[in-house]
Coordinates of C-alpha atoms in Angstrom, one line a residue:
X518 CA -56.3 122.0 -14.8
X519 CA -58.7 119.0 -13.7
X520 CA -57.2 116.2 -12.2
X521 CA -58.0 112.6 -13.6
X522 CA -56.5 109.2 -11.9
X523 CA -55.3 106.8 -14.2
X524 CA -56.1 103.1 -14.1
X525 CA -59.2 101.6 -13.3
X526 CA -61.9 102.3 -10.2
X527 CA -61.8 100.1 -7.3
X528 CA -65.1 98.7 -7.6
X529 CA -64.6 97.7 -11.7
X530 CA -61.1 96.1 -10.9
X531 CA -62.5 94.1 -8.3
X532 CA -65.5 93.1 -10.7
X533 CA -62.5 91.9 -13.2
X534 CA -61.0 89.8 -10.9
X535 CA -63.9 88.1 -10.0
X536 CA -64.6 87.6 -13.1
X537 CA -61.3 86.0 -13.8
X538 CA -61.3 84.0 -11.0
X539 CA -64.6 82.5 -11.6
X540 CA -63.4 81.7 -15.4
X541 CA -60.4 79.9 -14.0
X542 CA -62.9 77.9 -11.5
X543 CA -64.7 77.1 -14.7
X544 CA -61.7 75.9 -16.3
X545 CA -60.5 74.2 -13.4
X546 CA -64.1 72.2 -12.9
X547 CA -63.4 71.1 -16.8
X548 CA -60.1 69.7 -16.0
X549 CA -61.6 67.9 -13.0
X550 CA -64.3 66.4 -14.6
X551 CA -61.7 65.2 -17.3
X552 CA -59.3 63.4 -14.8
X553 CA -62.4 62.2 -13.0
X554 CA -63.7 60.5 -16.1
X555 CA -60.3 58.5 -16.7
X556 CA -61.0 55.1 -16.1
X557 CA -58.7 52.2 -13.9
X558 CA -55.9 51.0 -14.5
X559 CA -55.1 54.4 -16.4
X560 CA -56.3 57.1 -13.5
X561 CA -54.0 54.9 -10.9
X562 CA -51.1 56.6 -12.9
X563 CA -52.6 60.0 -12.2
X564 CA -50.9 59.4 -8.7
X565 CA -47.6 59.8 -10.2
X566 CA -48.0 62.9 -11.8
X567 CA -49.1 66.9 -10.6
X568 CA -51.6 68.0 -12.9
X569 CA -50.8 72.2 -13.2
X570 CA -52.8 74.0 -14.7
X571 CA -51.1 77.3 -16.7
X572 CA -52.3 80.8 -18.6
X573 CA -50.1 79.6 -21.5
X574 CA -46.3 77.6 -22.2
X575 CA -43.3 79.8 -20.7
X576 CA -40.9 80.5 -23.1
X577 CA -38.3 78.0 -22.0
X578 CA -41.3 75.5 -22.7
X579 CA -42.0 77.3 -26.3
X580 CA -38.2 76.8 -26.5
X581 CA -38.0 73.4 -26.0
X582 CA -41.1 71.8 -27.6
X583 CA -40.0 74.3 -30.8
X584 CA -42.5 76.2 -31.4
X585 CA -43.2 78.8 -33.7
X586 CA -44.5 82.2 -32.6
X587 CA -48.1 81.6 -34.0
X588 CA -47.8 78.0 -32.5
X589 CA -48.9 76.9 -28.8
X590 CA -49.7 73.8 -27.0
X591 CA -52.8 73.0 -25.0
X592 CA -50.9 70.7 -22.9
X593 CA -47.6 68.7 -21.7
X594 CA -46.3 66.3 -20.4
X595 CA -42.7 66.6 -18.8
X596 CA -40.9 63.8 -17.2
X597 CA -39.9 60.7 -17.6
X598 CA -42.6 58.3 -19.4
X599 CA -43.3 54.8 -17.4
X600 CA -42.0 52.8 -20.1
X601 CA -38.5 54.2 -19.9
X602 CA -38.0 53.9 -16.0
X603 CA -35.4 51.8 -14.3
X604 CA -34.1 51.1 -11.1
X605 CA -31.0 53.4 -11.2
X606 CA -33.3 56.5 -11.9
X607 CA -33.5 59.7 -10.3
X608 CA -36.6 60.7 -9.0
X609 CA -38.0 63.1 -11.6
X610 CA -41.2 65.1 -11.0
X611 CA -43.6 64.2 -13.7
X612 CA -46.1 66.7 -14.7
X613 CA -48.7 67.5 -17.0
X614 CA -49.8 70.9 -17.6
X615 CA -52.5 71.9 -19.4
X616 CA -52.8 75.4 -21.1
X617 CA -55.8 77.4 -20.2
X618 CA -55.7 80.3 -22.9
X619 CA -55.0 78.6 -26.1
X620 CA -58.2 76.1 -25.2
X621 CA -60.2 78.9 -24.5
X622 CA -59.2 80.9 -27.2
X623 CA -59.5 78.2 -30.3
X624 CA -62.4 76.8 -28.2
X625 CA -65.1 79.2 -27.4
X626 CA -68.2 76.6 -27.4
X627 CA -68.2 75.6 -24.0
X628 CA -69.5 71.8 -24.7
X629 CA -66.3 71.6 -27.4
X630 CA -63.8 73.4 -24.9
X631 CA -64.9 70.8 -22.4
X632 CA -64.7 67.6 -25.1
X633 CA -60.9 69.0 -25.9
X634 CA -59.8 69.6 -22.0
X635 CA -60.7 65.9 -22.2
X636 CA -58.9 64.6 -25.0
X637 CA -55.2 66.9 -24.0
X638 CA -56.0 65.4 -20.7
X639 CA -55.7 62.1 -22.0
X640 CA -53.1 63.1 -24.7
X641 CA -50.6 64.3 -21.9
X642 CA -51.1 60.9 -20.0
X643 CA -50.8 59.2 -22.6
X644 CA -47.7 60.4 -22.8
X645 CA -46.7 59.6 -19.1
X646 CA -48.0 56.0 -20.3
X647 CA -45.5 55.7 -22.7
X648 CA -47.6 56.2 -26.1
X649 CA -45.9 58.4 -28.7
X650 CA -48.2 60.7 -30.8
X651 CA -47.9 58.6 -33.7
X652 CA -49.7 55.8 -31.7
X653 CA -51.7 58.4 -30.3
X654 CA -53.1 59.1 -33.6
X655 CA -54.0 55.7 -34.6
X656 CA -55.5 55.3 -31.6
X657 CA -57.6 58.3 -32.6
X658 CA -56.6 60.8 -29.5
X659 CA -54.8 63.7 -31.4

């Protein structure tokens, strides 16, 4: 009986992962161009949060934000917003994460993928800024 090996060659799997890896760069550029385009006094608060960039929300984050099995975020901000801070707090690591598959996914133009990395960019700091979605929408950033 001929023998077969199972999986993928060598040489394609290697061709996947670059191929992965220079999507992610691609993503990554998009995010950095975004940040980069946030004017002062707003991109001084960058400095106080990590910007992370993730495949999609973990399940404890799906948890927590509520979400529905055909929902999913494109980004989020965790931590403690500037307007709430005092001097008896806790240091709290501040973070914004922005979701790389559900961009890509409802987002295949690449000129409208880059216009909504953008606008969850400045969404999420936003958020970290102390503005609530309801402002955020009056403001026109939703």
């Amino acid at each position: 009986m001929p023998k077969r090996r199972r999986g993928i060659p060598a040489a394609d799997l290697a061709a996947l992962r670059r191929r992965r890896e220079a999507r992610h760069a691609r993503f990554e550029d998009l995010v950095d161009r975004a940040l980069a385009g946030i004017p002062m006094p707003f991109a001084a608060a960058l400095r106080e949060v990590a910007i992370v960039i993730a495949d999609e929300p973990s399940r404890e984050q799906r948890r927590e934000e509520g979400l529905a099995p055909d929902e999913t975020l494109y980004g989020l901000y965790e931590g403690v917003p500037r307007t709430e801070w005092g001097a008896d707090d806790v240091p709290f690591p501040n973070t914004i994460t922005i979701f790389r598959l559900p961009l890509e996914e409802d987002f295949a133009d690449p000129l409208e993928l880059e216009d909504q990395v953008r606008i969850t960019v400045i969404h999420e700091l936003a958020h970290h800024l102390g503005i609530d979605d309801d402002r955020l929408a009056e403001l026109g950033v939703d």
